[in-house]
Every structure is written in structure tokens, then in C-alpha cells.
PDB file of N, CA and C in Angstrom:
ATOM      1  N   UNK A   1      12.023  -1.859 -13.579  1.00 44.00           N
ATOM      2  CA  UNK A   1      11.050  -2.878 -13.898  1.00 44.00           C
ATOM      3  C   UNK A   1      10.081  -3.021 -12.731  1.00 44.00           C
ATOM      4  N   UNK A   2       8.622  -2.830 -12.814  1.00 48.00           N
ATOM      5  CA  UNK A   2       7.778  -3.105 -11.976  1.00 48.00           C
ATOM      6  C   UNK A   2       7.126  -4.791 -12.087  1.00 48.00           C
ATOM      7  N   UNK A   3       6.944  -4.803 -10.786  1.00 54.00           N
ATOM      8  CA  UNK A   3       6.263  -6.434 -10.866  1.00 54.00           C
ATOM      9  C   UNK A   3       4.773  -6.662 -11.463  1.00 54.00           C
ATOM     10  N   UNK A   4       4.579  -7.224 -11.916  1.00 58.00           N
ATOM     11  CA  UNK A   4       3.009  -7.327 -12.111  1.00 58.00           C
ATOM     12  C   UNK A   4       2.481  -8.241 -10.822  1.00 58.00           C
ATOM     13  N   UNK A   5       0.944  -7.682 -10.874  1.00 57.00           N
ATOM     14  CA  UNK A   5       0.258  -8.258  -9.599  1.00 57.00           C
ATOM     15  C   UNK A   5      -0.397  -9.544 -10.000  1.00 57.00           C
ATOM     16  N   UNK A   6      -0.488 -10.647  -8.868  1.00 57.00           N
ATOM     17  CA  UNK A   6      -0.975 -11.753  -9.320  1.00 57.00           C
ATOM     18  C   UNK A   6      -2.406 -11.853  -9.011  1.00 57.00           C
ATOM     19  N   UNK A   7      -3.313 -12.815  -9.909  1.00 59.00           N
ATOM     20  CA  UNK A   7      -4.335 -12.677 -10.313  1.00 59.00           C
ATOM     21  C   UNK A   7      -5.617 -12.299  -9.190  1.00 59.00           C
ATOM     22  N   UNK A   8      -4.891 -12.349  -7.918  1.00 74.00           N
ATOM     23  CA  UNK A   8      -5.880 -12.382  -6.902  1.00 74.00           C
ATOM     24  C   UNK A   8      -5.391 -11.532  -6.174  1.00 74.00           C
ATOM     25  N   UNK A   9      -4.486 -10.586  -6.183  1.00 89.00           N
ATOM     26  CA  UNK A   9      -3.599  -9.472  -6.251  1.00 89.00           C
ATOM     27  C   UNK A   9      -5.105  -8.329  -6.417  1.00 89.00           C
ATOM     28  N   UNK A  10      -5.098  -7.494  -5.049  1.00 91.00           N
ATOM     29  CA  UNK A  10      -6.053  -6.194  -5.692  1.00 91.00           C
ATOM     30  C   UNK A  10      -5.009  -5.287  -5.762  1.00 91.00           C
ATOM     31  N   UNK A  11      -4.951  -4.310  -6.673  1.00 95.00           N
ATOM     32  CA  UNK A  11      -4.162  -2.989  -6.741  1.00 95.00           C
ATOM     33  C   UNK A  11      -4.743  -1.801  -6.808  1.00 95.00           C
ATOM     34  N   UNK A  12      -4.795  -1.016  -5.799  1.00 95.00           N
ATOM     35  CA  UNK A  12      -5.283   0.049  -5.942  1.00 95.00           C
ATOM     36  C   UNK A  12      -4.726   1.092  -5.924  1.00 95.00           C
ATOM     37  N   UNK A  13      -4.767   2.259  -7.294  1.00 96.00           N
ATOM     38  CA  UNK A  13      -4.105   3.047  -7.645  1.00 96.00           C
ATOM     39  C   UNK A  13      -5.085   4.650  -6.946  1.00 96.00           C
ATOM     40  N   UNK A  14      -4.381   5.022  -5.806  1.00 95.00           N
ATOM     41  CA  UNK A  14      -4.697   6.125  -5.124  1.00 95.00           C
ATOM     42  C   UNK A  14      -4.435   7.927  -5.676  1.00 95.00           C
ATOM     43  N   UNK A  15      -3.674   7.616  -6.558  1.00 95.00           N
ATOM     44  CA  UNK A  15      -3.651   9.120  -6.884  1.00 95.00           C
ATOM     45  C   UNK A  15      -4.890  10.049  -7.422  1.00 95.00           C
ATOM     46  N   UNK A  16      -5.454   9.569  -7.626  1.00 94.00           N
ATOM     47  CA  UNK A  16      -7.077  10.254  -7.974  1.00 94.00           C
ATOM     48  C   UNK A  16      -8.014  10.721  -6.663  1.00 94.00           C
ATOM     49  N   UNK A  17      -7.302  10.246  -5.495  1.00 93.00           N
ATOM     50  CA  UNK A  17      -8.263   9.718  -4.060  1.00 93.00           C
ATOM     51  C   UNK A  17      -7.325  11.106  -3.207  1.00 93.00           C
ATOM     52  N   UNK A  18      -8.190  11.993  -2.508  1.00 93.00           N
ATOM     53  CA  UNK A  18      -7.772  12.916  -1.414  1.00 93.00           C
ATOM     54  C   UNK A  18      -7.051  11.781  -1.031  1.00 93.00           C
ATOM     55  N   UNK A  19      -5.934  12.626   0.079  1.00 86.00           N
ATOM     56  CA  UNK A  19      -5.378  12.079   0.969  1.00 86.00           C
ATOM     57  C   UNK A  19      -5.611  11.583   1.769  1.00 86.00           C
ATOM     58  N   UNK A  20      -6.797  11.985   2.621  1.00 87.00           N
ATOM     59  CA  UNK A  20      -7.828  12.168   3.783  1.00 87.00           C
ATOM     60  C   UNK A  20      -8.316  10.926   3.306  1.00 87.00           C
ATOM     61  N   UNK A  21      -8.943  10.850   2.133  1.00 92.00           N
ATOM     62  CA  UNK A  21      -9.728   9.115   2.282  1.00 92.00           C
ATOM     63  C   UNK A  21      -8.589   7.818   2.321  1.00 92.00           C
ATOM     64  N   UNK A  22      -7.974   8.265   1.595  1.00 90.00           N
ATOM     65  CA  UNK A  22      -6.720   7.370   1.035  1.00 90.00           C
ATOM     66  C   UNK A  22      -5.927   7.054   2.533  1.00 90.00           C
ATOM     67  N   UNK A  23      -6.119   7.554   3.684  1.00 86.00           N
ATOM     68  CA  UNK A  23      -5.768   6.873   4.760  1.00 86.00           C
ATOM     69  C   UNK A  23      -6.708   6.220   5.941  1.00 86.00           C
ATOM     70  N   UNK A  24      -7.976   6.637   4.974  1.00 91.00           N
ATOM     71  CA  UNK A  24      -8.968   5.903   5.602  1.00 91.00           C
ATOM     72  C   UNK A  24      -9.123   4.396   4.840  1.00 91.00           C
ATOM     73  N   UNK A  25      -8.913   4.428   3.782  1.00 94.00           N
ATOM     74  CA  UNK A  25      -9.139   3.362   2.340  1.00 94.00           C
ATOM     75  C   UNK A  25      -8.445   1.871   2.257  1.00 94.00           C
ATOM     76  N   UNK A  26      -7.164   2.622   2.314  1.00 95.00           N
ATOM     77  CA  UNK A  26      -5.933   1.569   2.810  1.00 95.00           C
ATOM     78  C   UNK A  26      -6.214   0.444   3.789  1.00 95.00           C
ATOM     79  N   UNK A  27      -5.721   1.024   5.018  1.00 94.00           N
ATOM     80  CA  UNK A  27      -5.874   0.493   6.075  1.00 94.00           C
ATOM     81  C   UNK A  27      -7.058  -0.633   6.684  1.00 94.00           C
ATOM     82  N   UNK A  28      -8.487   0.169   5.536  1.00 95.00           N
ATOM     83  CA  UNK A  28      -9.383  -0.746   5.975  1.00 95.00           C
ATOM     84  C   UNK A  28      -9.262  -2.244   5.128  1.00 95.00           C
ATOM     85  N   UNK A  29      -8.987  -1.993   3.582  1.00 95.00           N
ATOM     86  CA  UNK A  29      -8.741  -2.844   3.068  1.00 95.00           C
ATOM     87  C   UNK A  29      -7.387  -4.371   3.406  1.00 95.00           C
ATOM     88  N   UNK A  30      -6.509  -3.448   4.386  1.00 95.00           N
ATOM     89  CA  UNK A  30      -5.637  -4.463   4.556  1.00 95.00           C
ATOM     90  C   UNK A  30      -6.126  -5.129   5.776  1.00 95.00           C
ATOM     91  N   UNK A  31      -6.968  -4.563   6.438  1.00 95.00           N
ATOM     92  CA  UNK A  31      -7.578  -5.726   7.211  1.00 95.00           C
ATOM     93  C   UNK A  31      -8.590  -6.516   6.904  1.00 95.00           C
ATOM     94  N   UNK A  32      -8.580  -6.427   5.533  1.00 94.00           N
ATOM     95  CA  UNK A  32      -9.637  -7.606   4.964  1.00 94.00           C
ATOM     96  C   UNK A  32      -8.681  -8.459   4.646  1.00 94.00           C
ATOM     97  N   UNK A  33      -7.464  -8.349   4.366  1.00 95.00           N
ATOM     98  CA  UNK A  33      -6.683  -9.509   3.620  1.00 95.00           C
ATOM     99  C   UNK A  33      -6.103 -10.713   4.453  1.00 95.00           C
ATOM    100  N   UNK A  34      -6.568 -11.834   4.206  1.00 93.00           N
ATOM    101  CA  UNK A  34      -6.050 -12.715   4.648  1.00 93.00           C
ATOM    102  C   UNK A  34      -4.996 -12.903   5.233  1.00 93.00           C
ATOM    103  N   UNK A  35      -4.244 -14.371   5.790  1.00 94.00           N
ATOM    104  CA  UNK A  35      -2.617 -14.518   5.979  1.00 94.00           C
ATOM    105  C   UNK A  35      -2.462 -14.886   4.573  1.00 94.00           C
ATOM    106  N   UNK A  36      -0.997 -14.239   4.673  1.00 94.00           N
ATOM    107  CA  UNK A  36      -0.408 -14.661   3.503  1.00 94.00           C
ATOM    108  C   UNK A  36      -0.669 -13.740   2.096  1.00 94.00           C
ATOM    109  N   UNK A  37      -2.021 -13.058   2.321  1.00 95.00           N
ATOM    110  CA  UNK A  37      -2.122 -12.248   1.029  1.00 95.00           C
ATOM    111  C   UNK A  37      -1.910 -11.277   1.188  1.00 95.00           C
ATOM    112  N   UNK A  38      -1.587 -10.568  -0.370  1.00 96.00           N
ATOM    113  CA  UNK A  38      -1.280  -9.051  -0.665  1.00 96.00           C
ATOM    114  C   UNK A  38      -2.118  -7.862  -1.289  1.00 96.00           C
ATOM    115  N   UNK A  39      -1.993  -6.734  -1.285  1.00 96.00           N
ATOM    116  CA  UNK A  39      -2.145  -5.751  -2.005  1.00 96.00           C
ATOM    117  C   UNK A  39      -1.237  -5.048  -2.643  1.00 96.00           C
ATOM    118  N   UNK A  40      -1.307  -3.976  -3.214  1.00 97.00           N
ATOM    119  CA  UNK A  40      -0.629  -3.049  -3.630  1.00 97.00           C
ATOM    120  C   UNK A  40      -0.621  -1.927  -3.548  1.00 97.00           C
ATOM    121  N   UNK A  41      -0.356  -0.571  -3.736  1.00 96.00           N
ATOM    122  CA  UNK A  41      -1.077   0.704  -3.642  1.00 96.00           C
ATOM    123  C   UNK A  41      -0.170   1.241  -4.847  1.00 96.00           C
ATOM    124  N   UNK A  42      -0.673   1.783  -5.148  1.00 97.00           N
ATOM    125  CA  UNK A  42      -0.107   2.779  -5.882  1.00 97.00           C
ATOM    126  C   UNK A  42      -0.357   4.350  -5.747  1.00 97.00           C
ATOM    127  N   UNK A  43       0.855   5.020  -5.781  1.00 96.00           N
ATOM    128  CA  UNK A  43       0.918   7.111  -5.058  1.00 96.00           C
ATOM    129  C   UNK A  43       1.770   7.733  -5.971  1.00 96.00           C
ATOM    130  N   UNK A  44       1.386   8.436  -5.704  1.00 94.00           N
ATOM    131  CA  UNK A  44       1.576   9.905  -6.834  1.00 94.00           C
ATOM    132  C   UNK A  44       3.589  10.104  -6.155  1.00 94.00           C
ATOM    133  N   UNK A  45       3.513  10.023  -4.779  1.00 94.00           N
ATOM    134  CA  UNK A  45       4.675  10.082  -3.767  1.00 94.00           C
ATOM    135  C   UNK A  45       5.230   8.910  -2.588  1.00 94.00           C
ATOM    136  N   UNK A  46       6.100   9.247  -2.237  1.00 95.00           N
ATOM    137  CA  UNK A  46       6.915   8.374  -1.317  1.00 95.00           C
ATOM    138  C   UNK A  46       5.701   7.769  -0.454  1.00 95.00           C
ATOM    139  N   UNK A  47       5.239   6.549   0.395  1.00 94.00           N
ATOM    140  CA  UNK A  47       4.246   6.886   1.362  1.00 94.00           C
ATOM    141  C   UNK A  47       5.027   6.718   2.338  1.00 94.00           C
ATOM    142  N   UNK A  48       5.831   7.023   2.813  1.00 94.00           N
ATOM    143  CA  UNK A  48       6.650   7.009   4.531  1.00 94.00           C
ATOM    144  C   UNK A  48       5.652   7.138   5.521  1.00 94.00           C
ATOM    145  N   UNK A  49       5.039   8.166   5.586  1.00 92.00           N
ATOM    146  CA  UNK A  49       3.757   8.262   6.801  1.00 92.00           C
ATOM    147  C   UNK A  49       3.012   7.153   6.741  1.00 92.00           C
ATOM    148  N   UNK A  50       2.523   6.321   5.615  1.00 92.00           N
ATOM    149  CA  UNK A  50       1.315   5.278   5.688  1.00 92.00           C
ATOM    150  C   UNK A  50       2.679   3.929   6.479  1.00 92.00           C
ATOM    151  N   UNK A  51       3.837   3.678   5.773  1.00 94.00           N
ATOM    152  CA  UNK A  51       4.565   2.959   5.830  1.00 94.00           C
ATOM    153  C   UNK A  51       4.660   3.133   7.678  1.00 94.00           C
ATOM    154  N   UNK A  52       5.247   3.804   8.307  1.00 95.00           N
ATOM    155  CA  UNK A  52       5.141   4.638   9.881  1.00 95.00           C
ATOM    156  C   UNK A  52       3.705   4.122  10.098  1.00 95.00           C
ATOM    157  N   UNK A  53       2.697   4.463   9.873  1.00 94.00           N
ATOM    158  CA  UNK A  53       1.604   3.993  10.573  1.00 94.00           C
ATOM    159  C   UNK A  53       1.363   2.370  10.571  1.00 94.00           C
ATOM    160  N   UNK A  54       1.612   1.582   9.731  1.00 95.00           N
ATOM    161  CA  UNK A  54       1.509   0.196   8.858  1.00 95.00           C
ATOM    162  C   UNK A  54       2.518  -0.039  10.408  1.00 95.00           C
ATOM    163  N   UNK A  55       3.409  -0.040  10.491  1.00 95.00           N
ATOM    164  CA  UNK A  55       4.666  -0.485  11.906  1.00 95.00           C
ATOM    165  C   UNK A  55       4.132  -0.215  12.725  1.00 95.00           C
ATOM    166  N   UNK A  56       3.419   0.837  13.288  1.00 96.00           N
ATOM    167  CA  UNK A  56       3.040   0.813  14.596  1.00 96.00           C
ATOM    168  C   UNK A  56       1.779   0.231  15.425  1.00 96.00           C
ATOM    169  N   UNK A  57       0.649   0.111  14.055  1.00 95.00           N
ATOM    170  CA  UNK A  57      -0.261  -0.329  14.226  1.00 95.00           C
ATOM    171  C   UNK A  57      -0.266  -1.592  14.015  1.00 95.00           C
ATOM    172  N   UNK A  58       0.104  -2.532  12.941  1.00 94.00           N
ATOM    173  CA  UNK A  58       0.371  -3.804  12.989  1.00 94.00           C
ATOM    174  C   UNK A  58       1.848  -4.809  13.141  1.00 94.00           C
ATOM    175  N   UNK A  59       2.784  -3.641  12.957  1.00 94.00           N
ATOM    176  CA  UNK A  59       3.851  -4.381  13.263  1.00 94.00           C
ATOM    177  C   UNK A  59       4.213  -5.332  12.226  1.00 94.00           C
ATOM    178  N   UNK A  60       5.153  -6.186  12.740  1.00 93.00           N
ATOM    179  CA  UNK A  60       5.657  -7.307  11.497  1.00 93.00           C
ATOM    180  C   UNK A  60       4.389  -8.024  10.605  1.00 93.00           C
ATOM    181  N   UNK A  61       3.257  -7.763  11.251  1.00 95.00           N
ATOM    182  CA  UNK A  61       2.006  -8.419  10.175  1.00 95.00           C
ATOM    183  C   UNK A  61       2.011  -8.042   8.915  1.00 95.00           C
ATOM    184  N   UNK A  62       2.467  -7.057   8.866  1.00 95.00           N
ATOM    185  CA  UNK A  62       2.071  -6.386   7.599  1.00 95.00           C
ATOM    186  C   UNK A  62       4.212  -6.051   6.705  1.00 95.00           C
ATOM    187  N   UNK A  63       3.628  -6.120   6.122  1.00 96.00           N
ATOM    188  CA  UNK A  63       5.151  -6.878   5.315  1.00 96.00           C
ATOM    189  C   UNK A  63       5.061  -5.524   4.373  1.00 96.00           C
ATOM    190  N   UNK A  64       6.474  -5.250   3.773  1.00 96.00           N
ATOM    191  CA  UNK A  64       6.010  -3.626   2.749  1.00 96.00           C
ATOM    192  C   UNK A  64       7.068  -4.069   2.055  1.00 96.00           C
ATOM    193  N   UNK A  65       7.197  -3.772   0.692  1.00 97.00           N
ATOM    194  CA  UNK A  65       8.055  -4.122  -0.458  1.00 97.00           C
ATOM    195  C   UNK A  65       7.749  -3.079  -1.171  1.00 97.00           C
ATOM    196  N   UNK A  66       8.704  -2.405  -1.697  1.00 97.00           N
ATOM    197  CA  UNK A  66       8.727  -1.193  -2.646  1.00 97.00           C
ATOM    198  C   UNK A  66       9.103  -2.301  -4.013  1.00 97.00           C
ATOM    199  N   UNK A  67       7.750  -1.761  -4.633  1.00 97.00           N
ATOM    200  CA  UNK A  67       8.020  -2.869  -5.969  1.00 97.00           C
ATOM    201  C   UNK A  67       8.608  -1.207  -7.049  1.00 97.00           C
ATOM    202  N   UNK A  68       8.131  -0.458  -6.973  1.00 97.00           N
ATOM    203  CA  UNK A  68       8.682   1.040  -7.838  1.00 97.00           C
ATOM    204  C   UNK A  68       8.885   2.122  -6.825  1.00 97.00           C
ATOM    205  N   UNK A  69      10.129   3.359  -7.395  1.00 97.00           N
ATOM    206  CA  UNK A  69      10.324   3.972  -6.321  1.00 97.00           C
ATOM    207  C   UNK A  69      10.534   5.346  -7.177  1.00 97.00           C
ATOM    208  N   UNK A  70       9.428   5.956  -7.604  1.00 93.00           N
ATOM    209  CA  UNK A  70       9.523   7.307  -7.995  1.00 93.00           C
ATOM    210  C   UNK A  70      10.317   7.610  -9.085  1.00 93.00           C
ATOM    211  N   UNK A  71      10.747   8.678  -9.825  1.00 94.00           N
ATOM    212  CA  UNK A  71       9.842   9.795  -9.411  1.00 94.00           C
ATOM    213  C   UNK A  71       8.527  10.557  -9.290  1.00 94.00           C
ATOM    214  N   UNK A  72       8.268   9.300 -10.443  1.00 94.00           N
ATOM    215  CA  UNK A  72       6.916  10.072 -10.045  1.00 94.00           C
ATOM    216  C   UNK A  72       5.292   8.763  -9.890  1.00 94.00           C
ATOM    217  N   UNK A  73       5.662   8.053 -10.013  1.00 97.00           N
ATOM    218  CA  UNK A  73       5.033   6.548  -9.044  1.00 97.00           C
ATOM    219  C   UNK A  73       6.085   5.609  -8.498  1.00 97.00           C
ATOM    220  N   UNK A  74       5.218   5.308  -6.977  1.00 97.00           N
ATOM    221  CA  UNK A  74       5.449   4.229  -6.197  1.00 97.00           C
ATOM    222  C   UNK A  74       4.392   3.429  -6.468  1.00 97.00           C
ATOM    223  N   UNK A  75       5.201   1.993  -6.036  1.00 97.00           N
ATOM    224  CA  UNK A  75       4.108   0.981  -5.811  1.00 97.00           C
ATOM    225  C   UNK A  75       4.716   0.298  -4.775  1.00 97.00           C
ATOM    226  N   UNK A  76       3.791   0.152  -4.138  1.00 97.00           N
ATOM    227  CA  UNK A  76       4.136  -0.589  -2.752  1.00 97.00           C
ATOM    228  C   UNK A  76       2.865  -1.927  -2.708  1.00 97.00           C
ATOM    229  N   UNK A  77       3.716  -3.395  -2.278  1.00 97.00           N
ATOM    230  CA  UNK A  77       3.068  -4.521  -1.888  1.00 97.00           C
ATOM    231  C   UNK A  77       3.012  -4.564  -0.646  1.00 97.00           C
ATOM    232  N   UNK A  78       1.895  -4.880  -0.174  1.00 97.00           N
ATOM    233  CA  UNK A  78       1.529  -4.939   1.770  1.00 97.00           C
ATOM    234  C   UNK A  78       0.953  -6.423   1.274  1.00 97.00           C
ATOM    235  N   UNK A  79       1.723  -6.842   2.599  1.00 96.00           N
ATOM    236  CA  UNK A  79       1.548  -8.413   2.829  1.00 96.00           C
ATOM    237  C   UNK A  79       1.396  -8.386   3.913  1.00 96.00           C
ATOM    238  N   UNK A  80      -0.264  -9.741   4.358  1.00 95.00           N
ATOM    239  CA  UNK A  80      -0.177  -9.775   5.889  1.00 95.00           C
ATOM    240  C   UNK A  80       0.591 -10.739   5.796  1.00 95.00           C
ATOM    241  N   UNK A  81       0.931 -10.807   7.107  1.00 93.00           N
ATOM    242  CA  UNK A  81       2.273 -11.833   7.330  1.00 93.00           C
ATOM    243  C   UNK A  81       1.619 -12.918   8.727  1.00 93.00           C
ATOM    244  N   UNK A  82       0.830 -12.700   9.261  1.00 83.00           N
ATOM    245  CA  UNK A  82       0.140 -13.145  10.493  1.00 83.00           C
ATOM    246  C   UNK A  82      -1.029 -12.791  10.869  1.00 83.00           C
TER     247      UNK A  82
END
């Protein structure tokens, strides 16, 4: 069962998007998001590398919840947290 996103919830579904932008794309968008708010992403695959970069660069700010887990979509919620 996947969660549905709430109304102010953006979700953006990346599998259509090179890789190459899609780690440019992300990242910029989650620094638009407020405290307290979320996104989503959605991938074709696991994102471990974005997840690894998300920890090192912001650390506990950024919150990650595997709302689906393959095989063949993920969805992941990023929450700033601070």
C-alpha cells in the first residue's frame, strides 16, 4: 500500500528525467521546502546514492521515509526537519 500525498505535498515522478538532471532537480527543490514540509520522488530504482548524499549534505534536516520499495517503483518522502 502506497501513501497518498497531501494536498500541498509536491511529487515528483523522475523516471522520465536523465539521471544527471535528476540529481541536479531534487536537491534544488528540497531546499525550497520549508520546516516541516515534504516532498516525494518517485524512481524507476532504489535511490541509496541520493539517500547518501541527502545525510551528508544536510544531515538530520532532511528526514527519508520509504513510502514504496520496488520492484519496480520507489517512492520516497523527504521531510525538512529543521
Amino acid at each position: 500500500m502506497t501513501e497518498a500525498a497531501t494536498p500541498t505535498e509536491r511529487v515528483l515522478d523522475v523516471r522520465e528525467i536523465p539521471p544527471y538532471q535528476r540529481h541536479e532537480i531534487i536537491p534544488r527543490l528540497f531546499d525550497q521546502l520549508g520546516v516541516g514540509a515534504t516532498m516525494q520522488i518517485v524512481v524507476d530504482h532504489d535511490p541509496r546514492p541520493l539517500r547518501q548524499f541527502f545525510a551528508s549534505v544536510h544531515g538530520d534536516d532532511c528526514q527519508w521515509t520509504y513510502l514504496e520499495q520496488g520492484p519496480e517503483v520507489w517512492r520516497v518522502q523527504l521531510r525538512r526537519a529543521a
